[in-house]
Short mmCIF file of C-alpha atoms and ligand atoms in Angstrom, two decimals:
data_model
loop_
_atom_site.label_atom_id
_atom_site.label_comp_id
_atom_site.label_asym_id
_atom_site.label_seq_id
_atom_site.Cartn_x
_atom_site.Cartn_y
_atom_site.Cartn_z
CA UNK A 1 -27.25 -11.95 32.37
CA UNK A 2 -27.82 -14.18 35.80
CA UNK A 3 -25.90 -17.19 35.86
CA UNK A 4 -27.83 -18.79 38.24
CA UNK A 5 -31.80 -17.82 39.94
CA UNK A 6 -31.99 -17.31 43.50
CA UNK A 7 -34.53 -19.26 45.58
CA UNK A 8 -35.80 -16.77 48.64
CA UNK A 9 -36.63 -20.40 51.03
CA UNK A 10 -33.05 -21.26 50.81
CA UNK A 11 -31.00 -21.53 53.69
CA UNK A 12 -27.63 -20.13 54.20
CA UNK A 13 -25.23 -20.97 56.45
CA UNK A 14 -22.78 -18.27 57.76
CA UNK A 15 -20.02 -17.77 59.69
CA UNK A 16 -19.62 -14.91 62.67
CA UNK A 17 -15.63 -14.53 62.78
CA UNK A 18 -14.93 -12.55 66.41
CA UNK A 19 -12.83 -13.10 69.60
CA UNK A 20 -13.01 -10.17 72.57
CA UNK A 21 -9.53 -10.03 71.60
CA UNK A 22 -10.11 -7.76 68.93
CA UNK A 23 -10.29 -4.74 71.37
CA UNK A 24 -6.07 -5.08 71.18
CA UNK A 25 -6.35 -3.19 68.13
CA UNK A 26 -6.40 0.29 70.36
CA UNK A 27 -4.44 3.46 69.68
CA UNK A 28 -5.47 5.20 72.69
CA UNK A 29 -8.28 6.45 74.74
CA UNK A 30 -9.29 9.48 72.81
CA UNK A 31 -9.02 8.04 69.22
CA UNK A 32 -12.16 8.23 67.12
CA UNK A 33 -11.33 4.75 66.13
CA UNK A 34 -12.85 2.11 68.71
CA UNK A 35 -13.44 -1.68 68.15
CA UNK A 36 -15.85 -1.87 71.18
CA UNK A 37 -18.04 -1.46 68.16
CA UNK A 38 -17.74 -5.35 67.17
CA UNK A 39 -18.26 -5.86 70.79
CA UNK A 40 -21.42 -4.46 71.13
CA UNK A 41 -22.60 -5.31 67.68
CA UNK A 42 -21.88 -9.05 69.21
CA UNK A 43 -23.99 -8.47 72.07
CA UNK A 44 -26.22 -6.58 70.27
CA UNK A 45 -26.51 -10.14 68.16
CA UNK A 46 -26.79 -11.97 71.08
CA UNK A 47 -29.37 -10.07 73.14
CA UNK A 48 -31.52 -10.35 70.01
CA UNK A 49 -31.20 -14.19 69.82
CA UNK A 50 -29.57 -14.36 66.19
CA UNK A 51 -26.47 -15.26 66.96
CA UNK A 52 -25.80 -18.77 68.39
CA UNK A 53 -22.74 -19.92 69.72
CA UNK A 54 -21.84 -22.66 66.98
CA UNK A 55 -21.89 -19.63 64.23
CA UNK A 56 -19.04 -18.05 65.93
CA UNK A 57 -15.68 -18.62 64.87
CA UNK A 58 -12.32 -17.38 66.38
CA UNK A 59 -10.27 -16.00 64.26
CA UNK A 60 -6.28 -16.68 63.47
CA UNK A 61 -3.70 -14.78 63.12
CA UNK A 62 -1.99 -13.92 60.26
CA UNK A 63 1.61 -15.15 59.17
CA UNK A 64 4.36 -12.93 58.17
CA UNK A 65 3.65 -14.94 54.40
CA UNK A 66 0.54 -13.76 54.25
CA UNK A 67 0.73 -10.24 55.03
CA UNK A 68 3.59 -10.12 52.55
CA UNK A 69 1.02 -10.80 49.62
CA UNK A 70 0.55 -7.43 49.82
CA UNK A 71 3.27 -5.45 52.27
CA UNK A 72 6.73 -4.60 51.81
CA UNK A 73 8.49 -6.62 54.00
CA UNK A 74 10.28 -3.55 55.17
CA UNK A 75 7.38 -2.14 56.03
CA UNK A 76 6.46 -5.04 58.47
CA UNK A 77 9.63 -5.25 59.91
CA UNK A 78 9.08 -1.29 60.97
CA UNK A 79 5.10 -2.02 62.52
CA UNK A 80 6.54 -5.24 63.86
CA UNK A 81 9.67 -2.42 65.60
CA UNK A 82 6.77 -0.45 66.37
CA UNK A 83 5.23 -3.01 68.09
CA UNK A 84 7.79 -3.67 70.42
CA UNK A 85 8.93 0.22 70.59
CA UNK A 86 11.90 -0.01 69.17
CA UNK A 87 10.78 1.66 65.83
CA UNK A 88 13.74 4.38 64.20
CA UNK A 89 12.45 8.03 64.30
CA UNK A 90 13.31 8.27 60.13
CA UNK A 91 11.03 5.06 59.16
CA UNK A 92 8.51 6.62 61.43
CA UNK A 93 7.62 9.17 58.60
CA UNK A 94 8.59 6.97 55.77
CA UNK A 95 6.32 4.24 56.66
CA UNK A 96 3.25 6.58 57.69
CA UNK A 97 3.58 5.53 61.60
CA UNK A 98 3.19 7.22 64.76
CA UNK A 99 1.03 9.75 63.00
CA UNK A 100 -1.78 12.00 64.79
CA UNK A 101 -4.15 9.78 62.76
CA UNK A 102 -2.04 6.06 63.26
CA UNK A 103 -0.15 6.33 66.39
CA UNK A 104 1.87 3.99 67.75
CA UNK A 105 1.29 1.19 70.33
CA UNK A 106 2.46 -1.73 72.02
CA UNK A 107 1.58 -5.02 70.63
CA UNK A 108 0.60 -2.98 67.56
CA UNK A 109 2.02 -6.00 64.73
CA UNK A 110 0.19 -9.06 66.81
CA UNK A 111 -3.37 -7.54 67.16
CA UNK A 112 -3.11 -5.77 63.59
CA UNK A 113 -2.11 -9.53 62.44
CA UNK A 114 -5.51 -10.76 64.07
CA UNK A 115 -7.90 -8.46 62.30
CA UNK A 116 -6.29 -9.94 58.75
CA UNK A 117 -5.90 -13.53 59.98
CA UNK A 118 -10.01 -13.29 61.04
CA UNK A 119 -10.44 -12.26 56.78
CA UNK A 120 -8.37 -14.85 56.00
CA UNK A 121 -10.66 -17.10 58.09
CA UNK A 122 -13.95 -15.88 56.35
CA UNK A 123 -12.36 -16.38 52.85
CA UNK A 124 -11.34 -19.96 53.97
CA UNK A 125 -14.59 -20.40 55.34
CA UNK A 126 -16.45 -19.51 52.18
CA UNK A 127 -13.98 -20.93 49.53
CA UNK A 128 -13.79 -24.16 51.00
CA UNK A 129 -17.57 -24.53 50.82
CA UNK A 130 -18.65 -24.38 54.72
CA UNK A 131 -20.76 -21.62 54.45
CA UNK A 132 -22.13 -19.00 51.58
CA UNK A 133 -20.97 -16.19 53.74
CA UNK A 134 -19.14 -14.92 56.15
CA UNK A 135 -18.94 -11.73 58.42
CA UNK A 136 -15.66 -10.31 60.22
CA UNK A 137 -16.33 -7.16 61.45
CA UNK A 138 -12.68 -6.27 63.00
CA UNK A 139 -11.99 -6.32 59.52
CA UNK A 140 -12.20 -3.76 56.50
CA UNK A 141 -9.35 -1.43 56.96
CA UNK A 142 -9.26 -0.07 53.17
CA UNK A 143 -6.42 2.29 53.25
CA UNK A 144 -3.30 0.20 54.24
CA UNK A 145 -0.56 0.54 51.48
CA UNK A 146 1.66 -1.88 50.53
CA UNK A 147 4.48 0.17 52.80
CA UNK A 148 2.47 2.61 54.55
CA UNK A 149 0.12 2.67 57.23
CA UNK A 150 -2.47 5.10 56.84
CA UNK A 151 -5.99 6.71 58.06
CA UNK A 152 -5.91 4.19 61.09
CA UNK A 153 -5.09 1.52 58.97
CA UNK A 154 -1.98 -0.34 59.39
CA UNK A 155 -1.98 -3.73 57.76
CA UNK A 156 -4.83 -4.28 54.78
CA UNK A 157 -7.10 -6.73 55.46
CA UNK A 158 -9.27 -6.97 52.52
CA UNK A 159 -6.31 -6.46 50.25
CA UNK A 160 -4.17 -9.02 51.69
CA UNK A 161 -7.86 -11.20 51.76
CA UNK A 162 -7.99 -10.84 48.18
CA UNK A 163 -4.67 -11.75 47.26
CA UNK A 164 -4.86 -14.77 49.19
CA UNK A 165 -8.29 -15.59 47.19
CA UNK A 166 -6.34 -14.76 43.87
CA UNK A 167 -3.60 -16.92 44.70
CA UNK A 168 -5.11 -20.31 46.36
CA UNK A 169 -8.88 -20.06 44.87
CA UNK A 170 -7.86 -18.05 41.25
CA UNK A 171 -11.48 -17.31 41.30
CA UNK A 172 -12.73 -13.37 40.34
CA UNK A 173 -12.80 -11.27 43.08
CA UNK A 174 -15.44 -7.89 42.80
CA UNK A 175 -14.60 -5.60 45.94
CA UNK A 176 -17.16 -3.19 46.88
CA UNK A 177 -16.73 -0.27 49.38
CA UNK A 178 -19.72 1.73 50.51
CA UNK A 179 -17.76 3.77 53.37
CA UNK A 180 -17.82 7.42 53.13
CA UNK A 181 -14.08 7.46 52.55
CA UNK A 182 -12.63 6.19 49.63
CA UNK A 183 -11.36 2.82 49.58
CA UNK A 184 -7.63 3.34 47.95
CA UNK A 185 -5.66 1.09 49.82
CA UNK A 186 -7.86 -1.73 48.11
CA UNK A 187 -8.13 0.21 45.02
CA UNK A 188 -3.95 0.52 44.79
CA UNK A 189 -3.58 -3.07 45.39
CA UNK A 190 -5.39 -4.34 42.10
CA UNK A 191 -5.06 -1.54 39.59
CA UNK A 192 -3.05 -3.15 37.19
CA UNK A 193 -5.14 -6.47 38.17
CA UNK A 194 -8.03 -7.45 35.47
CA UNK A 195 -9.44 -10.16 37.70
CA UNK A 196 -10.29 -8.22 40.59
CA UNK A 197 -12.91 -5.28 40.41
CA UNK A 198 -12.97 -2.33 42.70
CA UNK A 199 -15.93 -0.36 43.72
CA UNK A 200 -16.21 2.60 45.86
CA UNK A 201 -18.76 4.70 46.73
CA UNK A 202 -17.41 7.55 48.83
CA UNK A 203 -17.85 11.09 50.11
CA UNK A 204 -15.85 13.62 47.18
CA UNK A 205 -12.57 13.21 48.28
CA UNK A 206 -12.86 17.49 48.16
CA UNK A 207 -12.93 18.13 51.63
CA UNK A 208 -12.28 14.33 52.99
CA UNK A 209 -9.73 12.11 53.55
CA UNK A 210 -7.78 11.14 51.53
CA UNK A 211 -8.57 13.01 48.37
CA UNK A 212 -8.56 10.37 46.21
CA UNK A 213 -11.34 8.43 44.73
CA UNK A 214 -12.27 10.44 41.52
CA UNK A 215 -14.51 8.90 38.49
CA UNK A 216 -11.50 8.84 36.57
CA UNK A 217 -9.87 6.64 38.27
CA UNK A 218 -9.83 3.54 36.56
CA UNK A 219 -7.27 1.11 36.39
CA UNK A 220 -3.90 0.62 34.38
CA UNK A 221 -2.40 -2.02 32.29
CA UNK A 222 -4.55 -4.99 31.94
CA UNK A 223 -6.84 -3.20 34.76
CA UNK A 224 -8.05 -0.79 33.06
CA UNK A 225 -11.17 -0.88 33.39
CA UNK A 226 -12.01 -2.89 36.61
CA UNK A 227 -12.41 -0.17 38.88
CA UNK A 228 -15.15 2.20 39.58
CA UNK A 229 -15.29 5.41 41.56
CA UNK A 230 -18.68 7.08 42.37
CA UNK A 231 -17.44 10.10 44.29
CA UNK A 232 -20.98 11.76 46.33
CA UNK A 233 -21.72 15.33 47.09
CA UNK A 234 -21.03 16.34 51.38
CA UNK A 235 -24.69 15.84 52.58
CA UNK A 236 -26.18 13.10 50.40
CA UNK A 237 -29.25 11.49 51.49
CA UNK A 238 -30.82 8.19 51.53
CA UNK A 239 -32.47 8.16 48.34
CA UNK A 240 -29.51 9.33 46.04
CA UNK A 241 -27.02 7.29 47.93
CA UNK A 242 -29.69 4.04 47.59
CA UNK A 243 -29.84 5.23 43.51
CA UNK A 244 -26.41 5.00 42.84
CA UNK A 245 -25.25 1.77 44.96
CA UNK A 246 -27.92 0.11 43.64
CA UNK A 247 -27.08 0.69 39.69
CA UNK A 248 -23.40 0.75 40.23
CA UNK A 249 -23.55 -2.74 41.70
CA UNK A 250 -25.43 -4.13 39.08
CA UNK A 251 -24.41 -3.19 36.06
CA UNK A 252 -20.86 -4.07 37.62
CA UNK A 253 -22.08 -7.42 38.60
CA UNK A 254 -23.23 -7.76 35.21
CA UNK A 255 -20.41 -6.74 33.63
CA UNK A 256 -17.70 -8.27 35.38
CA UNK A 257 -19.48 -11.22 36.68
CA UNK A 258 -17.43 -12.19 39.78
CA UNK A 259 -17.34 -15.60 41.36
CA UNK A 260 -16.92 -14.04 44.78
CA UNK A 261 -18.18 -10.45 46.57
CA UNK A 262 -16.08 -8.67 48.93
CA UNK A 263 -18.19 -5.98 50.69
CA UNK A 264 -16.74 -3.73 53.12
CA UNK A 265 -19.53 -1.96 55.36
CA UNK A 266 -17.84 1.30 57.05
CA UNK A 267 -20.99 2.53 59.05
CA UNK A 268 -19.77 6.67 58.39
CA UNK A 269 -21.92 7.28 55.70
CA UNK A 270 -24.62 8.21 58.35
CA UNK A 271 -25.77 12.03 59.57
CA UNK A 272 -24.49 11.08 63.14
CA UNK A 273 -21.28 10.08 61.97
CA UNK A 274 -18.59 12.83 63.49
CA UNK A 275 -15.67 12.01 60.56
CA UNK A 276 -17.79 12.31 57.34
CA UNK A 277 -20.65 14.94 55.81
CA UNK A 278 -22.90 12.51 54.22
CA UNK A 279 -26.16 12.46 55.82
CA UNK A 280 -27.17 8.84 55.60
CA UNK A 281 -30.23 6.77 58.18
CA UNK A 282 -30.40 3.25 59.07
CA UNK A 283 -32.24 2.95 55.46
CA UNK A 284 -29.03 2.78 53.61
CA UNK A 285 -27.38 0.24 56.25
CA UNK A 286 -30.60 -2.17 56.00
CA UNK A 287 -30.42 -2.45 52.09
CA UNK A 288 -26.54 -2.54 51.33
CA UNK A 289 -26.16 -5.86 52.47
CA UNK A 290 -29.82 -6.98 51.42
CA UNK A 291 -28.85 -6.15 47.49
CA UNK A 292 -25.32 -7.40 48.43
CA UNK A 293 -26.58 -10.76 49.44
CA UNK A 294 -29.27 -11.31 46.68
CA UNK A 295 -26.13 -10.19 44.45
CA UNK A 296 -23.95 -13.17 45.53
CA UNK A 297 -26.62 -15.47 45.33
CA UNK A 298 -28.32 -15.15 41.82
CA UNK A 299 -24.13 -14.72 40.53
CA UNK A 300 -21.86 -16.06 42.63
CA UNK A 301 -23.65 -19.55 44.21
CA UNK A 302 -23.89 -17.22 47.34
CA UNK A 303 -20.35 -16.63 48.06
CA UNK A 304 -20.28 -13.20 49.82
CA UNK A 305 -17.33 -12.08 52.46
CA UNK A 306 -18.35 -8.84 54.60
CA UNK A 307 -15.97 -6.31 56.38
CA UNK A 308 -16.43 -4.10 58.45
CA UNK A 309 -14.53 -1.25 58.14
CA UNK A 310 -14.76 2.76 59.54
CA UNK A 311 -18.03 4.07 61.67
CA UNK A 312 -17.15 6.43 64.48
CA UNK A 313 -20.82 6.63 66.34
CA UNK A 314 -19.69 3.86 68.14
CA UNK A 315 -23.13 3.90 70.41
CA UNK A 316 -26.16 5.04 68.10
CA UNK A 317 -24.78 3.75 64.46
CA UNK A 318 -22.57 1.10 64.21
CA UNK A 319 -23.95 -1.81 66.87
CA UNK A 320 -27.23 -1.22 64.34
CA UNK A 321 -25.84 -1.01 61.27
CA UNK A 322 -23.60 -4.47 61.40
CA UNK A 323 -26.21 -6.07 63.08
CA UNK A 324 -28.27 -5.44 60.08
CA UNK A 325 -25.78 -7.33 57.72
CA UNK A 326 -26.02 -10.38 59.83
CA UNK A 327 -29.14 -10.61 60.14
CA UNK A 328 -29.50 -10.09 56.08
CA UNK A 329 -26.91 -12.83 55.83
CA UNK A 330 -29.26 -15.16 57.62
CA UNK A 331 -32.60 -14.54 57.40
CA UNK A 332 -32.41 -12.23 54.43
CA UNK A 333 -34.30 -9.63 56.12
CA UNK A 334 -33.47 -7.03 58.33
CA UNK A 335 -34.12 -6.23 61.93
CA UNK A 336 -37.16 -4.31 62.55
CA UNK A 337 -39.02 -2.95 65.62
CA UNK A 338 -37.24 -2.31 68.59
CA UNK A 339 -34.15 -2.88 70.26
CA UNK A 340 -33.51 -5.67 72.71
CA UNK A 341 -33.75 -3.75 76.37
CA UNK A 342 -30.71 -5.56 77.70
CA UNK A 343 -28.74 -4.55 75.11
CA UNK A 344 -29.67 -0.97 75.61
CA UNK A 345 -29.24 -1.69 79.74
CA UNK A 346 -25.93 -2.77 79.10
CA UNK A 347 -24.62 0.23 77.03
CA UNK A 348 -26.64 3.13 77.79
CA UNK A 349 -24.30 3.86 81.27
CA UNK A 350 -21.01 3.79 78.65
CA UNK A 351 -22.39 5.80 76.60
CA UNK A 352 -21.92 9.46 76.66
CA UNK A 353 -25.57 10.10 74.26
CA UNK A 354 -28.78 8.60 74.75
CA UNK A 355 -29.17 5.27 72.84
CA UNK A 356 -31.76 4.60 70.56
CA UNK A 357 -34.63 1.88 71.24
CA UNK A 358 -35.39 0.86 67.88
CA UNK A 359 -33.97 -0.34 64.81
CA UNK A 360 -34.86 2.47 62.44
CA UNK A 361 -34.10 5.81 62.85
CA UNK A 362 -36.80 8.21 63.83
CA UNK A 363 -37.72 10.34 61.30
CA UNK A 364 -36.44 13.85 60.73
CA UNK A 365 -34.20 13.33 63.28
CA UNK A 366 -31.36 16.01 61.26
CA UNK A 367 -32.23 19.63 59.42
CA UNK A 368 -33.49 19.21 56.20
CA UNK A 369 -30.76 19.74 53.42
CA UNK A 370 -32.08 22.69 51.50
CA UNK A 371 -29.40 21.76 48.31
CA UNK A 372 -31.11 18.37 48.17
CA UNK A 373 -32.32 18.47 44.59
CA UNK A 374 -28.88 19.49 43.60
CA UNK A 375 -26.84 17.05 44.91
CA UNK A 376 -29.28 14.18 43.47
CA UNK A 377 -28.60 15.57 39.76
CA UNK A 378 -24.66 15.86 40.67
CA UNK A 379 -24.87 12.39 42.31
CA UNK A 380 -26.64 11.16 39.12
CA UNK A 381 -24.09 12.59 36.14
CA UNK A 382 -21.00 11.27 38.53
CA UNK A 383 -22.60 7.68 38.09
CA UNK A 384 -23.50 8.29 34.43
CA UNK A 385 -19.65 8.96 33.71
CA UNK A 386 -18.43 6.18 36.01
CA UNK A 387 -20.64 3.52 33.79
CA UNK A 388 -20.17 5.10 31.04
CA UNK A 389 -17.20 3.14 29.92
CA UNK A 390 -19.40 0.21 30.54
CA UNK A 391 -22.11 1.12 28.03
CA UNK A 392 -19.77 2.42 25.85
CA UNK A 393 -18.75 -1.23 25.55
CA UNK A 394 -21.89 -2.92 25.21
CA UNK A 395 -22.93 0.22 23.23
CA UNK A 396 -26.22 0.42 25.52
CA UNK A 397 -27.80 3.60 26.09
ZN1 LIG B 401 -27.69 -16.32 51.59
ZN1 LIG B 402 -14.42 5.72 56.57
#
């Protein structure tokens, strides 16, 4: 049941957490992971005259405290030895650093510290009644452990964002992940936690990174319960993926009736996207945050926090797909028509594939997936089981 109705003329106020300084965050030159994306999904913003200078705000960085609500301290001693290269070959391996997929580099600990500090921001933002919502899109890296870096993750954001809400708002935290891998380092964080719900909607963890992420996962202890794992079939489409998020989020709205959404928005669920086999358009990337947002309002007075997160076409996907959840956030709509031409001016010469002029894909731009039918009705029963423990609770059909 809706605590509260929604009124479509109200209007929000949001916050736009970025500083150029996120670029620091850089492994090397060849690394899939890139954060010129929040660059150009700024300008992007900017060259489409939604984003105005007095919604931006610069993000801080986060204390040693703060990343301790979830991280060993151990472990941040090691990044912070990283950091400064003076990191011991043994905790190398035991800490998950200076892998193929994490490598090391300098200043690693201080611009690592910035991506959390600019969550911690948005949560601040939003708790302390500025704003309904707020965006950081350096944010949203879902597998940091609490004494591992892993999958280019190195300190957890959103986990360390809502531990922070847990401990100086106590309000009900519902986390929901929609990138095409698996959200565990989030998940991990809260298992045992009955005031903070998990949802992730994720490529089968089969074939992809990391493997984890089955239906059955769900919860321990006093958690059990309060988290949900929809793991979709390699080459899902737009309608099936649109199916499940939509009836996963609301029953589990329903059910666990938050007082605050965390969303985290990895762009890689898309058929460009080089890391993942889902084969996702702009479709999906225009209604996750306009269900997300009509979600916080009619439970949660509006309070919504969006991450970014993975997304690794940099030039046709990403920029799009996070300008999208502004926009939403603002004038609850999403961009339509075509692209600003000095956006497309600015990037096309940096970019190694033609860019695209408008905001939708065009369509039948990949093969057709010949299995479609298939995957739908596997998509479907993997949903059925992960809300089945709901209905089995409420005893509804
Ligand atoms: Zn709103
Ligand atoms: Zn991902």
């Amino acid at each position: 049941m809706a605590k509260h109705t929604w009124d479509l003329t109200m209007n929000c106020k949001s916050a736009f957490i970025y500083a150029e300084d996120y670029k620091s965050y850089h492994f090397r030159t060849d690394h899939p992971f890139n954060q010129l994306r929040v660059q150009s999904t700024y300008d992007l913003l900017k060259s489409s005259g939604a984003l105005s200078d007095t919604q931006v705000l610069s993000p801080r960085t986060a204390t040693i405290e703060e990343l301790k609500l979830v991280h060993d301290e151990r472990f941040i001693e090691a990044v912070i030895a990283s950091s400064n290269g003076q990191l011991k070959e043994q905790d190398a391996a035991e800490f998950g650093l200076g892998t193929e997929d994490t490598p090391i580099f300098s200043g690693m600990h201080e611009a690592a510290s910035l991506l959390v500090g600019g969550t911690l921001q948005a949560v601040d933002y939003v708790l302390e009644g500025k704003g309904q919502h707020a965006l950081n899109l350096g944010g949203g890296l879902h597998h940091g452990f609490k004494r591992k870096a892993s999958g280019f993750c190195i300190y957890n954001d959103a986990a360390i964002a809502i531990a922070y809400i847990r401990k100086h708002y106590n309000v009900k935290v519902l986390y929901v992940d929609t990138d095409a891998h698996h959200g565990d380092g989030v998940q991990w964080s809260f298992y045992d936690d009955p005031n903070v719900c998990t949802l992730s909607i994720h490529e089968t963890g089969r074939y992809l990174f990391p493997g984890t992420g089955n239906v059955n996962e769900r919860g321990i202890k006093e958690g059990y319960g309060y988290s949900f794992n929809i793991p979709i079939d390699a080459f899902t489409e737009d309608e099936s993926f649109l199916q499940i998020y939509e009836k996963a989020f609301r029953e589990i709205m329903d059910y666990f009736q938050p007082d605050i959404i965390v969303t985290q928005n990895g762009a890689d669920a898309h058929a460009y996207d080089p890391l993942s086999h889902l084969c996702g358009t702009m479709k999906i990337y225009e209604y996750i945050p306009m269900l997300a947002h009509e979600l916080a309002h009619t439970y949660c007075d509006g309070k919504w926090i969006a991450l970014g997160g993975g997304g690794y076409d940099i030039w046709r996907v990403v920029p799009r797909a996070w300008a999208q959840i502004w926009n939403v956030m603002n004038d609850q709509k999403p961009f339509s028509g075509s692209l600003p031409k000095e956006w497309i001016d600015k990037y096309q010469s940096k970019s190694l594939v033609p860019l695209p002029d408008t905001w939708h894909d065009q369509p039948n731009f990949y093969k057709p997936i010949p299995r479609k039918k298939e995957i739908t009705e596997k998509n479907e029963q993997t949903l059925n089981k992960a809300l089945q423990f709901i209905w089995n609770r409420y005893n509804k059909p």
